[in-house]
Tab-separated table of C-alpha atoms and ligand atoms in Angstrom:
chain	number	residue	atom	x	y	z
A	3	MET	CA	-13.117	-118.091	54.537
A	4	ALA	CA	-16.075	-117.627	52.220
A	5	LYS	CA	-15.415	-115.794	48.950
A	6	ILE	CA	-18.963	-116.056	47.651
A	7	ALA	CA	-22.191	-114.847	49.209
A	8	MET	CA	-25.800	-115.223	48.303
A	9	ILE	CA	-28.059	-112.322	49.151
A	10	GLY	CA	-31.357	-114.097	49.594
A	11	GLY	CA	-34.403	-112.198	48.464
A	12	SER	CA	-38.077	-113.013	48.773
A	13	GLY	CA	-38.672	-116.735	49.102
A	14	PHE	CA	-35.023	-117.507	49.633
A	15	ASP	CA	-34.072	-117.058	53.235
A	16	ASP	CA	-33.322	-120.525	54.577
A	17	PRO	CA	-29.706	-120.954	55.801
A	18	ASN	CA	-30.301	-124.709	56.090
A	19	ILE	CA	-29.306	-125.097	52.445
A	20	LEU	CA	-25.733	-125.008	53.820
A	21	SER	CA	-23.913	-127.570	55.959
A	22	GLU	CA	-21.808	-126.722	59.018
A	23	ILE	CA	-23.691	-123.446	59.515
A	24	ARG	CA	-22.268	-120.719	61.711
A	25	GLN	CA	-23.799	-117.329	62.462
A	26	VAL	CA	-21.691	-114.196	62.133
A	27	LYS	CA	-22.914	-111.180	64.064
A	28	MET	CA	-21.315	-107.879	63.190
A	29	GLY	CA	-21.841	-104.153	63.334
A	30	THR	CA	-21.000	-101.707	60.547
A	31	PRO	CA	-20.345	-97.958	60.206
A	32	TYR	CA	-23.733	-97.801	58.421
A	33	GLY	CA	-25.794	-99.434	61.150
A	34	PRO	CA	-27.307	-102.902	61.474
A	35	LEU	CA	-27.408	-105.562	58.754
A	36	SER	CA	-30.665	-106.953	57.407
A	37	SER	CA	-29.860	-110.222	59.155
A	38	ASP	CA	-26.940	-112.073	60.682
A	39	ILE	CA	-24.638	-113.560	58.051
A	40	SER	CA	-24.741	-117.356	57.960
A	41	THR	CA	-21.649	-119.137	56.726
A	42	GLY	CA	-21.424	-122.791	55.828
A	43	LYS	CA	-20.500	-125.170	53.075
A	44	ILE	CA	-21.806	-126.326	49.736
A	45	GLY	CA	-19.608	-129.334	49.015
A	46	SER	CA	-16.093	-128.125	49.757
A	47	ILE	CA	-16.842	-124.469	49.060
A	48	GLU	CA	-17.342	-122.018	51.920
A	49	VAL	CA	-20.380	-119.812	51.313
A	50	ALA	CA	-22.028	-116.901	53.125
A	51	LEU	CA	-25.737	-116.095	53.154
A	52	ILE	CA	-27.532	-112.929	54.128
A	53	ASN	CA	-31.245	-112.388	54.106
A	54	ARG	CA	-32.111	-109.086	52.452
A	55	HIS	CA	-35.560	-108.656	54.007
A	56	GLY	CA	-34.532	-109.873	57.457
A	57	LYS	CA	-35.943	-112.809	59.295
A	58	GLY	CA	-39.609	-113.332	58.426
A	59	HIS	CA	-39.581	-110.736	55.616
A	60	ARG	CA	-40.024	-107.730	57.871
A	61	ILE	CA	-37.851	-105.089	56.138
A	62	ALA	CA	-39.588	-103.123	53.371
A	63	PRO	CA	-37.543	-102.603	50.169
A	64	SER	CA	-36.944	-98.895	50.770
A	65	LEU	CA	-35.678	-99.567	54.288
A	66	ILE	CA	-33.087	-102.230	53.474
A	67	ASN	CA	-29.701	-101.135	54.750
A	68	ASN	CA	-27.855	-102.053	51.549
A	69	ARG	CA	-24.697	-100.222	52.524
A	70	ALA	CA	-24.412	-102.163	55.780
A	71	ASN	CA	-25.045	-105.484	54.011
A	72	ILE	CA	-22.455	-104.908	51.274
A	73	TRP	CA	-19.914	-103.392	53.662
A	74	ALA	CA	-20.167	-106.437	55.953
A	75	LEU	CA	-19.774	-108.900	53.072
A	76	LYS	CA	-16.684	-107.021	51.898
A	77	GLU	CA	-15.334	-107.014	55.451
A	78	ILE	CA	-15.485	-110.807	55.770
A	79	GLY	CA	-13.637	-111.223	52.464
A	80	ILE	CA	-16.444	-111.815	49.953
A	81	THR	CA	-15.376	-111.289	46.321
A	82	HIS	CA	-18.519	-112.588	44.565
A	83	ILE	CA	-22.214	-111.985	45.251
A	84	VAL	CA	-25.114	-113.859	43.711
A	85	ALA	CA	-28.298	-111.971	44.536
A	86	THR	CA	-31.691	-113.580	44.226
A	87	THR	CA	-34.749	-111.490	43.543
A	88	ALA	CA	-38.383	-111.990	42.706
A	89	CYS	CA	-39.469	-109.967	39.692
A	90	GLY	CA	-42.511	-109.182	37.583
A	91	SER	CA	-42.291	-109.867	33.864
A	92	LEU	CA	-42.780	-107.056	31.365
A	93	ARG	CA	-42.443	-109.376	28.341
A	94	GLN	CA	-44.705	-112.100	27.064
A	95	GLU	CA	-41.781	-114.455	26.513
A	96	ILE	CA	-40.559	-114.192	30.118
A	97	GLU	CA	-43.163	-116.484	31.608
A	98	PRO	CA	-43.895	-116.868	35.311
A	99	GLY	CA	-41.501	-119.545	36.566
A	100	HIS	CA	-38.667	-118.534	34.232
A	101	ILE	CA	-35.261	-117.474	35.525
A	102	VAL	CA	-33.647	-114.257	34.269
A	103	PHE	CA	-30.023	-113.098	34.449
A	104	PRO	CA	-30.251	-109.324	33.978
A	105	ASP	CA	-27.353	-107.507	32.334
A	106	GLN	CA	-28.682	-103.941	32.590
A	107	PHE	CA	-30.770	-101.916	35.015
A	108	ILE	CA	-32.902	-98.788	35.002
A	109	ASP	CA	-32.976	-96.978	38.320
A	110	TRP	CA	-36.545	-95.948	39.242
A	111	THR	CA	-35.875	-95.677	42.960
A	112	LYS	CA	-36.445	-92.424	44.809
A	113	SER	CA	-35.095	-92.377	48.323
A	114	ARG	CA	-32.213	-94.766	48.856
A	115	LYS	CA	-28.622	-94.354	49.928
A	116	ASN	CA	-26.897	-95.270	46.682
A	117	SER	CA	-23.194	-94.706	47.314
A	118	PHE	CA	-20.526	-95.295	49.943
A	119	PHE	CA	-18.983	-91.992	48.909
A	120	GLU	CA	-20.863	-89.059	50.391
A	121	GLY	CA	-18.410	-87.618	52.876
A	122	ASP	CA	-15.099	-86.025	51.943
A	123	GLN	CA	-14.724	-88.064	48.795
A	124	VAL	CA	-16.883	-88.301	45.678
A	125	ALA	CA	-16.883	-91.264	43.292
A	126	HIS	CA	-18.488	-91.387	39.837
A	127	ILE	CA	-18.324	-95.061	39.072
A	128	SER	CA	-18.775	-96.423	35.529
A	129	MET	CA	-21.999	-98.371	35.174
A	130	GLY	CA	-22.040	-99.286	31.480
A	131	ASP	CA	-22.034	-102.963	32.390
A	132	PRO	CA	-23.340	-103.093	35.941
A	133	PHE	CA	-23.355	-106.880	36.418
A	134	CYS	CA	-20.217	-109.065	36.415
A	135	LYS	CA	-19.999	-110.618	32.949
A	136	LYS	CA	-17.989	-113.635	34.074
A	137	LEU	CA	-20.305	-114.485	36.932
A	138	ARG	CA	-23.420	-114.090	34.748
A	139	GLN	CA	-21.856	-116.345	32.161
A	140	ILE	CA	-21.317	-119.151	34.670
A	141	LEU	CA	-24.841	-118.882	36.095
A	142	ALA	CA	-26.349	-119.006	32.613
A	143	GLU	CA	-24.175	-121.940	31.539
A	144	VAL	CA	-25.260	-123.907	34.576
A	145	ALA	CA	-28.934	-123.061	33.997
A	146	ALA	CA	-28.611	-124.251	30.394
A	147	GLU	CA	-27.005	-127.522	31.475
A	148	LEU	CA	-29.746	-128.099	34.026
A	149	GLN	CA	-32.339	-127.338	31.325
A	150	ILE	CA	-33.922	-124.621	33.426
A	151	LYS	CA	-35.949	-122.122	31.399
A	152	HIS	CA	-33.967	-118.909	31.517
A	153	HIS	CA	-33.171	-115.642	29.743
A	154	MET	CA	-29.536	-114.701	29.218
A	155	SER	CA	-29.959	-110.962	29.154
A	156	ALA	CA	-32.589	-108.516	30.307
A	157	THR	CA	-33.013	-105.021	31.645
A	158	VAL	CA	-34.391	-104.852	35.164
A	159	ILE	CA	-36.139	-101.698	36.331
A	160	THR	CA	-35.989	-101.268	40.093
A	161	ILE	CA	-38.924	-99.347	41.521
A	162	GLU	CA	-39.167	-97.851	44.976
A	163	GLY	CA	-42.136	-99.920	46.175
A	164	PRO	CA	-43.469	-101.275	48.417
A	165	ARG	CA	-46.573	-100.987	46.239
A	166	PHE	CA	-46.721	-102.692	42.858
A	167	SER	CA	-46.945	-100.719	39.584
A	168	THR	CA	-50.091	-99.194	38.136
A	169	ARG	CA	-51.017	-100.404	34.651
A	170	ALA	CA	-49.889	-97.056	33.234
A	171	GLU	CA	-46.500	-97.366	34.922
A	172	SER	CA	-46.121	-100.965	33.819
A	173	ARG	CA	-46.809	-99.995	30.181
A	174	MET	CA	-44.359	-97.117	30.476
A	175	PHE	CA	-41.623	-99.422	31.816
A	176	ARG	CA	-42.083	-101.635	28.764
A	177	ALA	CA	-41.806	-98.622	26.483
A	178	LEU	CA	-38.615	-97.586	28.287
A	179	GLY	CA	-37.025	-100.897	27.377
A	180	ALA	CA	-37.297	-102.731	30.698
A	181	ASP	CA	-37.943	-106.484	30.605
A	182	ILE	CA	-38.513	-107.213	34.288
A	183	VAL	CA	-39.418	-105.117	37.334
A	184	ASN	CA	-38.312	-105.529	40.951
A	185	MET	CA	-37.634	-103.548	44.126
A	186	SER	CA	-34.163	-104.641	45.150
A	187	THR	CA	-31.410	-104.614	42.513
A	188	VAL	CA	-30.617	-100.905	42.780
A	189	PRO	CA	-28.635	-99.744	44.703
A	190	GLU	CA	-27.333	-103.169	45.816
A	191	VAL	CA	-25.520	-103.785	42.512
A	192	VAL	CA	-24.035	-100.281	42.527
A	193	LEU	CA	-22.680	-100.588	46.050
A	194	ALA	CA	-21.156	-103.961	45.208
A	195	ARG	CA	-19.285	-102.396	42.276
A	196	GLU	CA	-18.071	-99.554	44.502
A	197	ALA	CA	-16.843	-102.194	46.952
A	198	GLY	CA	-15.039	-104.099	44.179
A	199	ILE	CA	-17.239	-107.183	44.477
A	200	CYS	CA	-18.412	-109.160	41.427
A	201	TYR	CA	-22.232	-109.143	41.432
A	202	ALA	CA	-24.827	-111.042	39.422
A	203	SER	CA	-28.520	-111.510	39.913
A	204	ILE	CA	-30.774	-114.536	39.576
A	205	ALA	CA	-34.232	-113.087	39.035
A	206	MET	CA	-37.250	-115.326	39.422
A	207	SER	CA	-40.198	-114.276	37.306
A	208	THR	CA	-43.265	-114.648	39.500
A	209	ASP	CA	-46.034	-113.008	37.443
A	210	TYR	CA	-46.800	-110.813	34.475
A	211	ASP	CA	-46.786	-107.287	35.798
A	212	SER	CA	-50.020	-105.294	35.523
A	213	TRP	CA	-49.432	-104.269	31.841
A	214	HIS	CA	-50.620	-107.711	30.798
A	215	VAL	CA	-54.197	-107.541	29.534
A	216	SER	CA	-55.145	-110.914	30.930
A	217	GLU	CA	-53.412	-110.262	34.189
A	218	ALA	CA	-55.477	-109.715	37.282
A	219	PRO	CA	-53.708	-107.131	39.455
A	220	VAL	CA	-50.622	-108.655	41.057
A	221	THR	CA	-51.079	-109.953	44.580
A	222	TRP	CA	-48.488	-111.129	47.076
A	223	GLU	CA	-50.263	-114.484	47.334
A	224	MET	CA	-49.820	-115.180	43.597
A	225	ILE	CA	-46.161	-114.325	43.819
A	226	VAL	CA	-45.518	-116.608	46.778
A	227	GLN	CA	-47.145	-119.502	44.952
A	228	THR	CA	-44.948	-119.201	41.845
A	229	MET	CA	-41.911	-118.553	43.959
A	230	LYS	CA	-42.131	-121.923	45.659
A	231	THR	CA	-41.452	-123.625	42.337
A	232	ASN	CA	-38.736	-121.119	41.433
A	233	VAL	CA	-36.712	-121.536	44.581
A	234	GLU	CA	-35.669	-125.069	43.709
A	235	SER	CA	-34.291	-123.948	40.321
A	236	VAL	CA	-32.349	-121.124	41.914
A	237	LYS	CA	-30.812	-123.444	44.503
A	238	GLN	CA	-29.657	-125.825	41.801
A	239	ILE	CA	-28.093	-123.033	39.752
A	240	PHE	CA	-26.329	-121.594	42.789
A	241	PHE	CA	-25.094	-124.955	44.096
A	242	ASN	CA	-23.584	-125.923	40.756
A	243	SER	CA	-22.115	-122.486	40.073
A	244	VAL	CA	-20.122	-122.033	43.287
A	245	GLN	CA	-17.842	-124.919	42.341
A	246	ARG	CA	-16.996	-123.354	38.986
A	247	ILE	CA	-16.292	-119.742	39.740
A	248	ASN	CA	-12.745	-118.539	39.358
A	249	TYR	CA	-12.249	-116.574	42.546
A	250	GLU	CA	-9.194	-114.784	41.202
A	251	GLN	CA	-8.975	-111.211	40.027
A	252	CYS	CA	-11.826	-109.772	37.970
A	253	GLU	CA	-12.041	-106.258	36.534
A	254	CYS	CA	-14.982	-105.540	38.904
A	255	LYS	CA	-12.452	-105.487	41.717
A	256	THR	CA	-10.625	-102.366	40.572
A	257	ALA	CA	-13.479	-100.400	38.946
A	258	ILE	CA	-13.523	-97.924	41.812
A	259	GLU	CA	-9.922	-96.851	41.193
A	260	SER	CA	-10.813	-94.808	38.122
A	261	ALA	CA	-13.986	-93.429	39.733
A	262	LEU	CA	-12.547	-91.405	42.571
A	263	VAL	CA	-12.576	-87.650	42.145
B	306	ZN	ZN1	-16.503	-109.487	38.090
């Protein structure tokens, strides 16, 4: 059984990176998943893949059923999630084409289901360190060994989308302390912590967001172009990391225990 899953974001939705692929169809108490889960192998390691935006990128960021996706991964026994995401850079030094391993987030979303606990039980989960430290460490070590340009820590601000930021917003995000901007990390990372799953993100910087004086307004076409070169780096990092992860107990697994009211 797979212990590790990749949630594939924009530009990263091809299950053929695995061998011996099987499709897992399942329902959840929260409704349908973004896509079927594909399971298969990287070397001797069993891996699961789910495509966040659905087949052919048809699910807008605000409409992603994050609770169904995370619930299903938990249900099949996943203990570790590596999530890929395209992001805009809010810092000169994070150049398009660089890889970023965020360690903090700012939640700028507006209308998303952000907890599994909204019925009879309330949970206030600690979020001081939202991403799994151990998993981030491995991803960054591998990136360093492969000599892939990367940034060890960064704050990601997740916006509601689907539109990109205005210049005023982009400048404000910089002033708030954000380093990169995307539309997917929150609430995915929060739900993973509630579910006791270790979660880390590989963010691919595709462009300077609109704060950048020399930057023409961001277009989807520009992003897709840069992403093509990024995808290869992300694959290499993921492939080399899955062999190294210690799939035993991590403190992420029990975080929910002290959160229940
Ligand atoms: Zn962990």
